[in-house]
Each structure stands twice: as structure tokens, then as C-alpha cells.
Amino acid sequence: MSSYLDFSLNGKVALVTGASYGIGFAIASAFAQAGATICFNDIKQELVDKGVAAYKEAGIEAHGYVCDVTNEEQVNAMTAQIEKEVGVIDILVNNAGIIKRIPMCDMTAAEFRQVIDVDLNAPFIVSKAVIPGMIKKGHGKIINICSMMSELGRETVSAYASAKGGLKMLTRNICSEYGEYNIQCNGIGPGYIETPQTAPLRELQEDGSRHPFDQFIVGRTPAARWLKPEELTGPAVFLASEASNAVNGHILYVDGGILAYIGKQPN
């Protein structure tokens, strides 16, 4: 098979941060189906244990590690442990993230810094930890989970949008700085995804009507629906595979068309 059509991840070691559940879990599971060995972290042992159990139930043997990705010492220790126990990391997905929906003038500087720390500093720290191994190995794939908030603003998400906008540019800078070492760094920008965290926003109201935010998202999306985590997996496998070797510094928005759409004209 031509390498330009090679979507296999056989023999690859993939680290997906914060992948005990949700988007990270879906991406890691797809990597496993494509042949990769899966490593993931979470901040608490109980979350790691739940993640390992969920992967096992899906028929996947995943390696879980307790690690705070904002702590450089912990990240370096985890990276060294993975290299010793599993192998040098070929694929990194910077998935771990948080959001605080607080109006800007009500948000403290400490709250703002926390979001920046998890959503922007952590991808820098983890990428920095794995890049030397990728250089020695002669290849590497880094995928940053960006957001439509890399491009758009909205009420109450000043910290999140700032972090994701910064992550978009970190993606492009890693491409610029390490592309010559056959390392590709790209981003995926999810749209609004059906996850346990968004479930309350999709529940019917007592009168049978849709939640106002649900109505807003469906009306704002050309696909006219929320997306499923699994719909991110095809793009993720592509960006992790040899088929994407010429794709670098790109943000692939998997958003059902939101960024292309100005919205419906009022009746």
C-alpha cells in the first residue's frame, strides 16, 4: 500500500491526556482499533481506574497514569515511565482541558490563570516532554484539541477562548519549529459534542420544549444537531497516521459547519 493511503497505527505508542472518558476516550479507542498501544493519564487514581476499566470493557488494554499535566516534573516522570514500560511515544493528543463559564468582569485572575494553565500551558509542557523522543525516533504526531473558540468569542468564556486561541498558535509554532524533524503538529476543533457534561443542556424542559441553549446550537449548526464524540475519531486517526505526513500546522474543525455559517435569517 502507498504510504499516502496508510491510515494504520500498528506499532505506534499513543499518549492521550485526560482520556478516562469523553472525547479523549473516543479518540484513544479509535487509535487502538487502528493498531496503536494506548497510554492515558488523569489527575486522580480513581479516574484512571475507571478509565482502565472502561477500556477493558471495550476490549482495549490501556496503560493509565496518574499525572497533573500542569506539573512539569510529573509530566517528565510520566513520559519517562511510559518510555520504560511501553515505548517511546509516537503520537500525542493534548486532550485534557477545563472551562469556566464566568462573565469576564466576574472572573478572578486566579480563575483565568487556572484555565490558561490547563488548556494552554499543559499542552506546552507535555509536547515539550515528548518531542525529544520523537526527534530521536525520526517521526512524531502531535494533535492538540483546540476549539471553535480558537476562532470565535462568546459570553462567559474569555479564559477558554484565550487559551484555545493560544493553543492554535502553539500548534502552528510546533509545526514551524520541529517540522524539519518529521514531526507534524495539527489541531482538531470540535463543534458542540454530545458528552455527559452537555447532557443537561440537551434535556427536554418540563413543558416538552428544548432547552434554549439546545435550540441555539441546533439552529446555529448547518448539520442541525449536536455531534457525537465518535465523529472526531476519523479526523484524529488521519492526523495520527502516515497519510497526513504533509499536513502540518493545520486546525481541522469538526463542527458540523458552524464556522461556515452566519445563521438563519429571522422569519
CSV table of C-alpha atoms in Angstrom, one decimal:
chain,number,residue,atom,x,y,z
A,1,MET,CA,0.0,0.0,0.0
A,2,SER,CA,1.2,3.5,-0.7
A,3,SER,CA,2.2,5.4,2.4
A,4,TYR,CA,-0.1,8.2,1.2
A,5,LEU,CA,-3.0,5.8,1.9
A,6,ASP,CA,-1.6,4.3,5.1
A,7,PHE,CA,-4.0,5.0,8.0
A,8,SER,CA,-2.7,2.2,10.1
A,9,LEU,CA,-1.3,2.9,13.6
A,10,ASN,CA,0.2,-0.5,14.0
A,11,GLY,CA,3.2,-0.5,16.3
A,12,LYS,CA,2.7,3.1,17.5
A,13,VAL,CA,2.6,4.3,21.1
A,14,ALA,CA,-0.1,6.9,21.7
A,15,LEU,CA,-0.5,9.1,24.7
A,16,VAL,CA,-3.9,10.8,25.0
A,17,THR,CA,-4.1,13.2,28.0
A,18,GLY,CA,-7.3,13.2,30.1
A,19,ALA,CA,-8.7,10.3,28.3
A,20,SER,CA,-10.6,8.4,31.0
A,21,TYR,CA,-13.9,9.3,29.3
A,22,GLY,CA,-15.5,11.6,26.7
A,23,ILE,CA,-13.7,12.9,23.6
A,24,GLY,CA,-10.3,11.6,24.7
A,25,PHE,CA,-11.7,8.1,25.4
A,26,ALA,CA,-13.3,8.1,21.9
A,27,ILE,CA,-10.1,9.1,20.2
A,28,ALA,CA,-7.9,6.7,22.1
A,29,SER,CA,-10.3,3.8,21.4
A,30,ALA,CA,-10.2,4.6,17.7
A,31,PHE,CA,-6.4,4.7,17.9
A,32,ALA,CA,-6.5,1.2,19.5
A,33,GLN,CA,-8.7,-0.1,16.7
A,34,ALA,CA,-6.2,1.3,14.2
A,35,GLY,CA,-3.4,-0.7,16.0
A,36,ALA,CA,-1.9,1.7,18.5
A,37,THR,CA,-0.9,0.9,22.0
A,38,ILE,CA,-2.8,3.4,24.3
A,39,CYS,CA,-1.5,5.4,27.2
A,40,PHE,CA,-3.6,7.9,29.1
A,41,ASN,CA,-3.5,10.0,32.2
A,42,ASP,CA,-5.9,11.6,34.6
A,43,ILE,CA,-5.4,13.7,37.7
A,44,LYS,CA,-6.8,11.1,40.2
A,45,GLN,CA,-6.2,7.4,40.7
A,46,GLU,CA,-10.0,6.8,40.8
A,47,LEU,CA,-10.4,8.4,37.4
A,48,VAL,CA,-7.5,6.4,36.0
A,49,ASP,CA,-9.0,3.2,37.4
A,50,LYS,CA,-12.4,4.0,35.9
A,51,GLY,CA,-10.7,4.7,32.6
A,52,VAL,CA,-8.7,1.4,32.6
A,53,ALA,CA,-12.0,-0.5,33.3
A,54,ALA,CA,-13.8,1.3,30.5
A,55,TYR,CA,-11.1,0.4,28.0
A,56,LYS,CA,-11.0,-3.2,29.2
A,57,GLU,CA,-14.8,-3.4,28.7
A,58,ALA,CA,-14.2,-2.2,25.2
A,59,GLY,CA,-11.5,-4.9,24.7
A,60,ILE,CA,-8.6,-2.5,24.9
A,61,GLU,CA,-5.5,-2.9,27.1
A,62,ALA,CA,-4.7,0.7,28.1
A,63,HIS,CA,-1.9,1.9,30.3
A,64,GLY,CA,-3.2,4.5,32.8
A,65,TYR,CA,-1.1,7.0,34.8
A,66,VAL,CA,-1.9,9.5,37.5
A,67,CYS,CA,-0.4,12.8,36.4
A,68,ASP,CA,-1.2,16.5,36.6
A,69,VAL,CA,-0.4,17.8,33.2
A,70,THR,CA,0.2,21.3,34.5
A,71,ASN,CA,3.1,20.0,36.6
A,72,GLU,CA,6.3,19.7,34.6
A,73,GLU,CA,8.0,17.3,37.0
A,74,GLN,CA,5.1,14.9,37.0
A,75,VAL,CA,4.8,15.1,33.2
A,76,ASN,CA,8.5,14.3,32.7
A,77,ALA,CA,8.3,11.4,35.2
A,78,MET,CA,5.2,10.0,33.4
A,79,THR,CA,6.9,10.3,30.0
A,80,ALA,CA,10.0,8.5,31.3
A,81,GLN,CA,7.8,5.8,32.8
A,82,ILE,CA,5.9,5.3,29.5
A,83,GLU,CA,9.1,5.1,27.6
A,84,LYS,CA,10.4,2.4,30.0
A,85,GLU,CA,7.2,0.4,30.3
A,86,VAL,CA,5.6,0.8,26.8
A,87,GLY,CA,8.0,2.6,24.5
A,88,VAL,CA,8.8,6.0,23.1
A,89,ILE,CA,5.7,8.0,22.3
A,90,ASP,CA,4.9,8.3,18.6
A,91,ILE,CA,1.6,10.1,19.0
A,92,LEU,CA,0.5,12.7,21.5
A,93,VAL,CA,-3.0,14.1,21.8
A,94,ASN,CA,-3.3,17.1,24.1
A,95,ASN,CA,-6.9,16.5,25.1
A,96,ALA,CA,-7.1,17.4,28.8
A,97,GLY,CA,-8.9,20.7,29.4
A,98,ILE,CA,-11.3,22.6,31.5
A,99,ILE,CA,-13.7,25.5,31.0
A,100,LYS,CA,-15.1,28.0,33.5
A,101,ARG,CA,-18.2,29.8,32.2
A,102,ILE,CA,-18.0,33.1,34.1
A,103,PRO,CA,-18.5,36.6,32.8
A,104,MET,CA,-15.2,38.3,32.3
A,105,CYS,CA,-15.7,41.0,34.9
A,106,ASP,CA,-16.8,38.5,37.5
A,107,MET,CA,-13.9,36.2,36.9
A,108,THR,CA,-10.9,36.4,39.2
A,109,ALA,CA,-7.3,36.5,37.8
A,110,ALA,CA,-6.7,33.2,39.6
A,111,GLU,CA,-9.7,31.5,37.8
A,112,PHE,CA,-8.4,32.9,34.5
A,113,ARG,CA,-4.9,31.6,35.1
A,114,GLN,CA,-6.2,28.1,36.0
A,115,VAL,CA,-7.9,27.8,32.6
A,116,ILE,CA,-4.8,29.0,30.8
A,117,ASP,CA,-2.7,26.6,32.9
A,118,VAL,CA,-4.7,23.5,32.0
A,119,ASP,CA,-5.7,24.4,28.4
A,120,LEU,CA,-2.5,26.1,27.1
A,121,ASN,CA,0.5,25.6,29.5
A,122,ALA,CA,-0.2,21.9,29.8
A,123,PRO,CA,0.0,21.2,26.1
A,124,PHE,CA,3.2,23.1,26.0
A,125,ILE,CA,4.6,21.1,28.9
A,126,VAL,CA,3.6,17.7,27.6
A,127,SER,CA,4.6,18.4,24.0
A,128,LYS,CA,8.0,19.6,25.3
A,129,ALA,CA,8.4,16.3,27.1
A,130,VAL,CA,7.7,14.1,24.2
A,131,ILE,CA,9.3,16.0,21.3
A,132,PRO,CA,13.0,14.9,22.1
A,133,GLY,CA,11.9,11.2,21.9
A,134,MET,CA,10.1,11.9,18.6
A,135,ILE,CA,13.3,13.6,17.2
A,136,LYS,CA,15.4,10.6,18.1
A,137,LYS,CA,12.9,8.2,16.6
A,138,GLY,CA,12.7,10.3,13.4
A,139,HIS,CA,9.0,11.0,13.4
A,140,GLY,CA,6.1,12.1,15.6
A,141,LYS,CA,2.5,13.3,15.6
A,142,ILE,CA,1.0,15.9,18.0
A,143,ILE,CA,-2.7,16.6,17.9
A,144,ASN,CA,-4.0,19.5,20.0
A,145,ILE,CA,-7.7,19.6,20.8
A,146,CYS,CA,-8.5,23.2,20.0
A,147,SER,CA,-12.0,24.5,19.8
A,148,MET,CA,-14.2,26.7,17.7
A,149,MET,CA,-13.3,29.2,20.4
A,150,SER,CA,-9.9,29.3,18.7
A,151,GLU,CA,-11.8,31.4,16.1
A,152,LEU,CA,-14.9,32.7,17.8
A,153,GLY,CA,-15.8,34.5,21.0
A,154,ARG,CA,-18.9,34.1,23.2
A,155,GLU,CA,-20.2,35.3,26.5
A,156,THR,CA,-18.6,33.9,29.7
A,157,VAL,CA,-15.7,32.1,28.0
A,158,SER,CA,-12.9,34.7,27.9
A,159,ALA,CA,-10.3,32.5,29.6
A,160,TYR,CA,-11.2,29.4,27.5
A,161,ALA,CA,-11.2,31.3,24.2
A,162,SER,CA,-7.9,32.9,25.1
A,163,ALA,CA,-6.4,29.6,25.9
A,164,LYS,CA,-7.7,27.9,22.8
A,165,GLY,CA,-6.6,30.8,20.6
A,166,GLY,CA,-3.2,30.4,22.1
A,167,LEU,CA,-3.3,26.6,21.5
A,168,LYS,CA,-4.0,27.2,17.9
A,169,MET,CA,-0.8,29.3,17.6
A,170,LEU,CA,1.2,26.9,19.7
A,171,THR,CA,0.2,24.2,17.2
A,172,ARG,CA,1.5,26.3,14.3
A,173,ASN,CA,4.7,27.2,16.1
A,174,ILE,CA,5.5,23.5,16.9
A,175,CYS,CA,5.0,22.8,13.2
A,176,SER,CA,7.3,25.7,12.3
A,177,GLU,CA,10.0,24.7,14.8
A,178,TYR,CA,10.0,20.9,14.5
A,179,GLY,CA,8.6,20.1,11.1
A,180,GLU,CA,12.1,19.5,9.8
A,181,TYR,CA,12.4,16.6,12.2
A,182,ASN,CA,9.4,14.9,10.5
A,183,ILE,CA,7.1,15.9,13.4
A,184,GLN,CA,3.6,17.0,12.4
A,185,CYS,CA,1.6,19.1,14.8
A,186,ASN,CA,-2.1,19.8,14.0
A,187,GLY,CA,-5.2,20.6,15.8
A,188,ILE,CA,-8.8,19.4,15.9
A,189,GLY,CA,-11.5,22.0,16.7
A,190,PRO,CA,-14.6,20.1,17.8
A,191,GLY,CA,-18.1,21.6,17.5
A,192,TYR,CA,-20.7,21.0,20.1
A,193,ILE,CA,-20.4,17.4,21.2
A,194,GLU,CA,-22.8,15.0,23.0
A,195,THR,CA,-21.0,14.3,26.3
A,196,PRO,CA,-22.1,13.8,29.8
A,197,GLN,CA,-21.2,17.4,30.6
A,198,THR,CA,-23.5,18.7,27.9
A,199,ALA,CA,-26.4,16.3,28.7
A,200,PRO,CA,-28.3,18.8,30.9
A,201,LEU,CA,-28.3,21.3,28.0
A,202,ARG,CA,-30.0,18.8,25.7
A,203,GLU,CA,-32.7,17.6,28.1
A,204,LEU,CA,-36.3,18.5,27.3
A,205,GLN,CA,-37.9,21.1,29.6
A,206,GLU,CA,-40.9,20.4,31.8
A,207,ASP,CA,-43.2,21.8,29.1
A,208,GLY,CA,-41.7,19.4,26.5
A,209,SER,CA,-39.7,22.2,24.7
A,210,ARG,CA,-36.0,22.0,24.0
A,211,HIS,CA,-33.5,23.8,26.3
A,212,PRO,CA,-32.8,27.3,25.0
A,213,PHE,CA,-29.1,26.5,24.5
A,214,ASP,CA,-30.0,23.3,22.7
A,215,GLN,CA,-32.2,25.3,20.4
A,216,PHE,CA,-29.4,27.8,19.8
A,217,ILE,CA,-26.8,25.2,18.9
A,218,VAL,CA,-29.1,23.2,16.6
A,219,GLY,CA,-30.2,26.4,14.9
A,220,ARG,CA,-26.6,27.6,14.6
A,221,THR,CA,-25.3,24.4,13.1
A,222,PRO,CA,-25.9,23.5,9.4
A,223,ALA,CA,-26.0,19.8,10.4
A,224,ALA,CA,-28.9,20.8,12.7
A,225,ARG,CA,-27.7,18.6,15.5
A,226,TRP,CA,-25.1,18.0,18.2
A,227,LEU,CA,-22.1,15.9,17.1
A,228,LYS,CA,-21.1,12.6,18.6
A,229,PRO,CA,-17.6,12.1,20.1
A,230,GLU,CA,-17.0,9.2,17.6
A,231,GLU,CA,-17.3,11.7,14.8
A,232,LEU,CA,-13.9,13.1,15.8
A,233,THR,CA,-12.2,9.8,15.5
A,234,GLY,CA,-11.8,9.6,11.7
A,235,PRO,CA,-10.0,13.0,11.6
A,236,ALA,CA,-7.9,12.1,14.6
A,237,VAL,CA,-6.8,8.8,13.1
A,238,PHE,CA,-5.9,10.6,9.8
A,239,LEU,CA,-3.8,13.2,11.7
A,240,ALA,CA,-2.1,10.4,13.7
A,241,SER,CA,-1.3,8.3,10.6
A,242,GLU,CA,1.3,8.4,7.9
A,243,ALA,CA,-1.4,9.5,5.5
A,244,SER,CA,-1.1,13.0,7.0
A,245,ASN,CA,2.7,13.5,6.7
A,246,ALA,CA,2.3,16.6,4.5
A,247,VAL,CA,-0.3,18.1,6.8
A,248,ASN,CA,1.3,20.4,9.4
A,249,GLY,CA,0.2,23.4,11.4
A,250,HIS,CA,-3.4,22.9,10.4
A,251,ILE,CA,-6.6,23.2,12.5
A,252,LEU,CA,-9.3,20.8,11.3
A,253,TYR,CA,-12.6,22.0,12.6
A,254,VAL,CA,-15.1,19.1,13.0
A,255,ASP,CA,-18.1,21.3,13.8
A,256,GLY,CA,-21.0,20.3,11.6
A,257,GLY,CA,-20.4,23.5,9.6
A,258,ILE,CA,-20.8,26.2,12.3
A,259,LEU,CA,-17.8,28.2,11.3
A,260,ALA,CA,-19.0,28.4,7.7
A,261,TYR,CA,-22.5,29.6,8.7
A,262,ILE,CA,-23.8,33.0,9.6
A,263,GLY,CA,-27.1,31.6,10.9
A,264,LYS,CA,-30.7,31.5,9.7
A,265,GLN,CA,-32.5,34.7,8.7
A,266,PRO,CA,-35.3,35.5,11.1
A,267,ASN,CA,-38.8,34.9,9.8
